[in-house]
Amino acid sequence: MKSVLAVLTVVAGIIGIWYLACVPMNIKGVLDAAERAGTEVVPATARERRDASALGLVANNSFAISSTWSVDRPRLPAPHQVAVELWQTTVEKKITSKRSLIYHAQVTLSATLFGFALGTGLGILLAVGIVHSRVMDMSVMPWAIVSQTIPIIALAPMIIVVLYSIGVQGLLPKAIIAAYLSFFPVVVGMVKGLRSPDHMQLDLMRTYGATGGQVFWKLRLPSSMPYLFASLKIGIAASLVGAIVGELPTGAVAGLGARLLAGSYYGQTVQIWSALFGAAILAGLLVALLGLIERLLLRRMGVRT
Amino acid sequence: ADEVKLQLKWVTQAQFAGYYVALDKGFYSDEDLDVTILPGGPDIAPTQVIAGGGADVTVEWMPAALAAREKGLPLVNIAQPFKSSGMMLTCWKDTGIAEPSDLADRTLGVWFFGNEFPFMSWMGKLGISTEGKGAEGVEVLKQGFNVDPLLQRQADCISTMTYNEYWQVIDAGVTEDELVTFKYEDQGVATLEDGLYVIEENLSDPEFVNKMERFVRASMKGWKYAEENPDEAAEIVLDNDASGAQTETHQKRMMGEIAKLTSGSNGALDPADYQRTVDTLLTGGSDPVITKTPEGAWTHAITDAALN
Amino acid sequence: MNMQMNPQVDSANDSTQVQPVIEARDLNLVFGAGDTSVQALKDINLNINKGEFVSFIGPSGCGKTTFLRCIAALETPTGGSLAVNGMTPEQARLNRAYGYVFQAAGLYPWRTIAKNIKLPLEIMGFSRAEQDRRVAEVLELVELSGFGGKFPWQLSGGMQQRASIARALAFDADLLLMDEPFGALDEIVRDHLNEQLLKLWARTDKTIGFVTHSIPEAVYLSTKIVVMSPRPGRIHEVIESPLPKERPLDIRDTPEFIEIAHRVREGLRAGHGDD
Amino acid sequence: MNMQMNPQVDSANDSTQVQPVIEARDLNLVFGAGDTSVQALKDINLNINKGEFVSFIGPSGCGKTTFLRCIAALETPTGGSLAVNGMTPEQARLNRAYGYVFQAAGLYPWRTIAKNIKLPLEIMGFSRAEQDRRVAEVLELVELSGFGGKFPWQLSGGMQQRASIARALAFDADLLLMDEPFGALDEIVRDHLNEQLLKLWARTDKTIGFVTHSIPEAVYLSTKIVVMSPRPGRIHEVIESPLPKERPLDIRDTPEFIEIAHRVREGLRAGHGDD
Amino acid sequence: MALVVLALLVWAAGWWVNARLANGQHAHSRAVGLAVPAIFGLTLLLMWELLVRGLQVPMVILPAPSLIAARFAGSLPILWQDFSQTILKGALGGYLIGCCAAVLIAILVDRSDFLRRGLLPVGNFVAALPIVGTAPILVMWFGFDWHSKAAVVVVMVFFPMLVNTVAGLREATEMQRDLMHTYAASYWQALLKLRLPAALPFIFNGLKISTTLALVGAIVAEFFGSPTVGMGFRISTSVGQLALDMVWAEIVVAALAGSLFYGLIALMEASLTFWHPSQRG
Ligand SMILES: Nc1ncnc2c1ncn2[C@@H]1O[C@H](COP(=O)(O)OP(=O)(O)OP(=O)(O)O)[C@@H](O)[C@H]1O
Ligand SMILES: Nc1ncnc2c1ncn2[C@@H]1O[C@H](COP(=O)(O)OP(=O)(O)OP(=O)(O)O)[C@@H](O)[C@H]1O
Ligand SMILES: Cc1ncc(C[n+]2csc(CCO)c2C)c(N)n1
Ligand SMILES: [Mg+2]
Ligand SMILES: [Mg+2]
């Protein structure tokens, strides 16, 4: 309860700052429009205004302040503009409509989940290998780190083209990019988790003469669960970013990435912002969902909450 | 039905109306073709897609296609639905730019990703360096997806298409007489846009050639239909846009502009236009786009069979 | 006073017809190699017979744990011989010849107490019904009936330790190895568990190897106290206890008890040397 | 036998001219509120005079730590009064009236031993030269000279604990509060540290409050043993020790010692009740 | 086909050598620790080369490592220019600003439990904003040059860094804090002598995560507008010109720079948090 209040306070503070920031950010556009409409503005021409400071413009043209919150193509849309756009594109549109954010979110979501499944699977497999094989540990881990220094967005179009060339299209290319981003946190977390049993717990298994498989299933896997979930939460957010990145070069057909791109292409700042927030909300929901699953699972495993 | 995959140069919009109309009106199925249209995007190089075998035929601009040919990817123009170029440079009038020579010492937004070649040639012809600001040089920005650099006055001029970005500037509230435009067509540096290209080897396969004949025939039928029924064509494009971002007004207007560019072409490449494009590209200043006259970069074989 | 003193370890020669449960001959163990090597055990000779309760006591680092781990085949000696029930320790381990209790309870937190006790039974392939029967039995034995469904953190430290003993008892090995099982508990709980352990031992006739830091605990529990000394880890002295099998807690205030405790302390101090 | 027994705590009325170092009157401390509240301390009355060595003993959870923390102003009592040197504990804390030794050594791992000991000196603004002098002095005192440049994890547990005592001694407070400082150590090392602590106390005339779980330790060290009982935490009995200030280790085998230890154990058991 | 078989042989050989090394007696030496991943990488490169040649993959799809190396060696001046524009100015600038700001804010936030509770969830929300959406906005705000790239990097590294530092500042144990309390230490004394040192492992964790974020962020932001120099610019224009060897040369630069940057921070971590159990093996 206290946290909710705290979050609300912070959000309120941010929204306040946001509204304030809209004024200097959008003032030039507002004044240009006013000038075209024949209103007297200081300084009079757009050329002079280009080099004037935004705050100075606000001071000289205070009549324009309220208009900065309702610009059509704002540099910074006002919070309510984003909220209205979000509302209109989620609640007021049919889910099947191509203009519904929910439709696009669901397109991205399917690639995200598919990629997340791939990435998590790969990550867990690699982690199991790394924990059980010294060779893999020593050779794979450094390269896994290097792999993350490669800008995926540079590779994404190429991955897509390469997959095109072997006839793979649709969900899979996007999912592969999503998987590329999400496998790494899973490997790191899972390796840590599978190695988290202490010597004593492992020795206990040896005193029972347990096989490798028994040690894995009865000790390593259960004790890695908290680590697994911590990295799954990072992984699913990364996977979402990957899916969005993957949507850009595929012709930006549909999905939140397509919304972002189209918004950007047509200078629809409000649409960009609402797609951005849509993505972040989706990420938040996914993380929360994982948190819920984690709590349920860990409760069944007897972990204190 | 024979499968054909068509790679577009850009996202779904009226620029490609002919193909969508042909698909929607069943012109392709009449020719016993099963056509898949693959929309492009900011980071998709159509030449790369076709090189990888991801498409059978692609819509590409000739400078990029010829450059790819010199890089060892033998692309051949089999049809040219666009007669003239829609590229132009759009500038603020209040910056004092009135003619091309005023461009020196300015900041200009340019599209890269294989689309910079016409601009480079033009600057080469004007004797303006693109290495940085100065009496004899301009500062070049890699322009992103939109017209913001102009609206925000981060650039004095930006690249626009007559059918698209120009109208976005107008839609942002700018009036036409606040702007100065330089059409590449008027500057004598026009290069051919939006041709259909295939890989050379495939043309030795009669079955593929036959497929392309039917494809070009149906596509041109689509283009004619689109020119005659621009509003319906725009609707068809809108129906095919999965992103839901295009607006009706914009697409109808675009269709109108596109029709101006396609009129005068029956689909067959005019060798004179080709020669002009090659000449322009060869004189590309210090760093010409292509260094030697290309051989066999186009053929009338397909259009001759298709259009008669 | 009815007391025997055996500063020499049991000689290897007086082999009786009864096979010792544990038989160490000139056992050596060196950790690491080169400059940084540590001789954890040096020339250990020791016999433990069936039914004995043997405590190991000595300063930190003298090799008590290491010796117990050798018996359990968790370490491999670098010299000498060691037999458990006449087999190599490794064979004995694979035969599940012993139950091992670690210093901390070491229950798996994601399993209930009952499931923790079942763990070795699952691994050793007992039938479902047999598992349940044995769990009930050992829970009873350590007085935890009714707590089977609880998770470890829902129990006090003493109860957890009892559960961990139950886990080691569940598969009914004849040999019980316990490494400071009560080290972390407070004195009162510890007294209580000591009492119960003694009762269990008296009832079941198991052989028990028991590591402790506490002199009273060692004296109270054992039939034989092995005093070790460090650097390198050696057996300093083996003290046989004359106390009867029945030992009420206040036996600790008897002069016999105090006498043995005093001797153990002297032995410890003599072996301690520096530090 | 020269022994006094004081089952009643010192009465508040017999105020002598000497001001007690610590004076608790009807001290109460309740953790939390509502259903889940725990009464950690109930009606604690206790005087500790200058130069006394007072041990607190009692089962886990009886409030020993809590009481020590109250004196150190690390907890705030919810009732009654508590004075340290005649001031409130908070004032005493700000006056740096005491040194506190925690159960674990709690050295900062990123500082060397010497720098750890310097920590309070830096905070209290001693001069650089004075800092060095004092560090050398207390290192000597706890027999760690030569280890100043080592990091905590390079030392054994016993050495770390001595360093932490050195740290509490460095700024020379008259009152030393120690919460199970030797709980984690083995018996021999513990004996040794006990001996040294006693010597230090005899030499410096500090007042010491000392929490322990070990009966022999409490008896060996203290002039006064406070036996506590849990739920709620109360003082069950205060036992004055008749042992002389000079105490060799083998005083622990004398009948007097055993007698007091026996009484402490009885007191503990009586206070323990259930569990 | 022979080349493909050879590639498989190379793989088997590389693995065999590594298995010998990793399970041999010098497995824990520094040399083997470096040799094993190096051999693994070399094996991958060789296989790449052989497979690309063996399967005749077109160079415009995937160039062979030898071609990439040749391009790399032949374009050092351009690569250096791009590197200094993107990494030295954009990534490093943003990294420094973002990390310092995050640590300072974390220290401020840490004083108020209320702020901390409120800010962290919001921070996690903002951290989930996909960079491909924020980058165009920031380019619009901060212009085409490296400033906007640095801004993108600041946005990307700020929250991971903030979250880690805040967690780190709470890392000091109750007892360590109580000790400070018994000395009647002031807030700043406790911060400097206890909480910051105790937070260092967490801060370094954040710094390490942020290295890769910074690189990726700076490069990606250039896709949304840039001057005609920079690694992201070069990558996107080179793809358009089918100069895939150049694209890969830039990727190699990114990977090298990223690994170096990461390694540098890891080294600093090792020397400053040598006392932490995770650093002691
Ligand atoms: N895995 C190991 N590698 C290297 N040295 C070890 C290892 N295990 C133990 N040692 C060393 O061997 C010696 C004996 O250790 P051991 O744990 O058997 O002592 P202990 O008597 O059980 O001590 P404690 O009472 O502290 O548990 C010590 O010096 C220790 O440092
Ligand atoms: N911060 C706290 N909040 C709530 N309850 C507490 C807190 N600290 C201690 N308690 C409770 O107060 C009681 C006394 O605790 P305290 O730590 O003083 O016991 P102790 O005698 O030191 O025990 P031990 O011997 O285990 O250290 C216990 O029941 C404990 O659970
Ligand atoms: C990043 C980017 N690269 C190139 C173009 C140029 N372009 C390719 S097709 C086409 C016609 C669409 O109006 C245009 C303008 C662009 N716009 N954005
Ligand atoms: Mg041990
Ligand atoms: Mg306590």
PDB file of C-alpha atoms in Angstrom, chain C residues 215 255 257-266 269, chain D residues 216 219-220 243 248-259 261:
ATOM      1  CA  ILE C 215      34.756 -31.648  25.394  1.00  0.00           C
ATOM      2  CA  PRO C 255      34.026 -36.977  39.283  1.00  0.00           C
ATOM      3  CA  PHE C 257      33.187 -37.525  34.007  1.00  0.00           C
ATOM      4  CA  ILE C 258      35.175 -34.514  35.120  1.00  0.00           C
ATOM      5  CA  GLU C 259      38.293 -36.619  35.259  1.00  0.00           C
ATOM      6  CA  ILE C 260      37.931 -37.793  31.672  1.00  0.00           C
ATOM      7  CA  ALA C 261      37.026 -34.299  30.536  1.00  0.00           C
ATOM      8  CA  HIS C 262      40.148 -33.035  32.228  1.00  0.00           C
ATOM      9  CA  ARG C 263      42.259 -35.627  30.449  1.00  0.00           C
ATOM     10  CA  VAL C 264      40.734 -34.761  27.108  1.00  0.00           C
ATOM     11  CA  ARG C 265      41.430 -31.104  27.724  1.00  0.00           C
ATOM     12  CA  GLU C 266      45.003 -31.856  28.677  1.00  0.00           C
ATOM     13  CA  ARG C 269      46.211 -28.598  24.953  1.00  0.00           C
TER      14      ARG C 269
ATOM     15  CA  PRO D 216      31.808 -22.581  31.618  1.00  0.00           C
ATOM     16  CA  VAL D 219      31.432 -18.771  35.060  1.00  0.00           C
ATOM     17  CA  TYR D 220      35.076 -18.484  34.158  1.00  0.00           C
ATOM     18  CA  LEU D 243      36.019 -16.559  42.224  1.00  0.00           C
ATOM     19  CA  PRO D 248      44.053 -19.703  35.735  1.00  0.00           C
ATOM     20  CA  LEU D 249      42.293 -21.921  33.223  1.00  0.00           C
ATOM     21  CA  ASP D 250      42.256 -24.951  35.499  1.00  0.00           C
ATOM     22  CA  ILE D 251      40.173 -23.087  38.008  1.00  0.00           C
ATOM     23  CA  ARG D 252      37.452 -24.736  35.984  1.00  0.00           C
ATOM     24  CA  ASP D 253      38.177 -28.082  37.595  1.00  0.00           C
ATOM     25  CA  THR D 254      37.757 -26.720  41.132  1.00  0.00           C
ATOM     26  CA  PRO D 255      34.661 -27.607  43.125  1.00  0.00           C
ATOM     27  CA  GLU D 256      33.703 -23.933  43.506  1.00  0.00           C
ATOM     28  CA  PHE D 257      33.664 -23.493  39.790  1.00  0.00           C
ATOM     29  CA  ILE D 258      31.686 -26.673  39.241  1.00  0.00           C
ATOM     30  CA  GLU D 259      29.269 -25.612  41.936  1.00  0.00           C
ATOM     31  CA  ALA D 261      28.329 -23.897  36.866  1.00  0.00           C
TER      32      ALA D 261
END
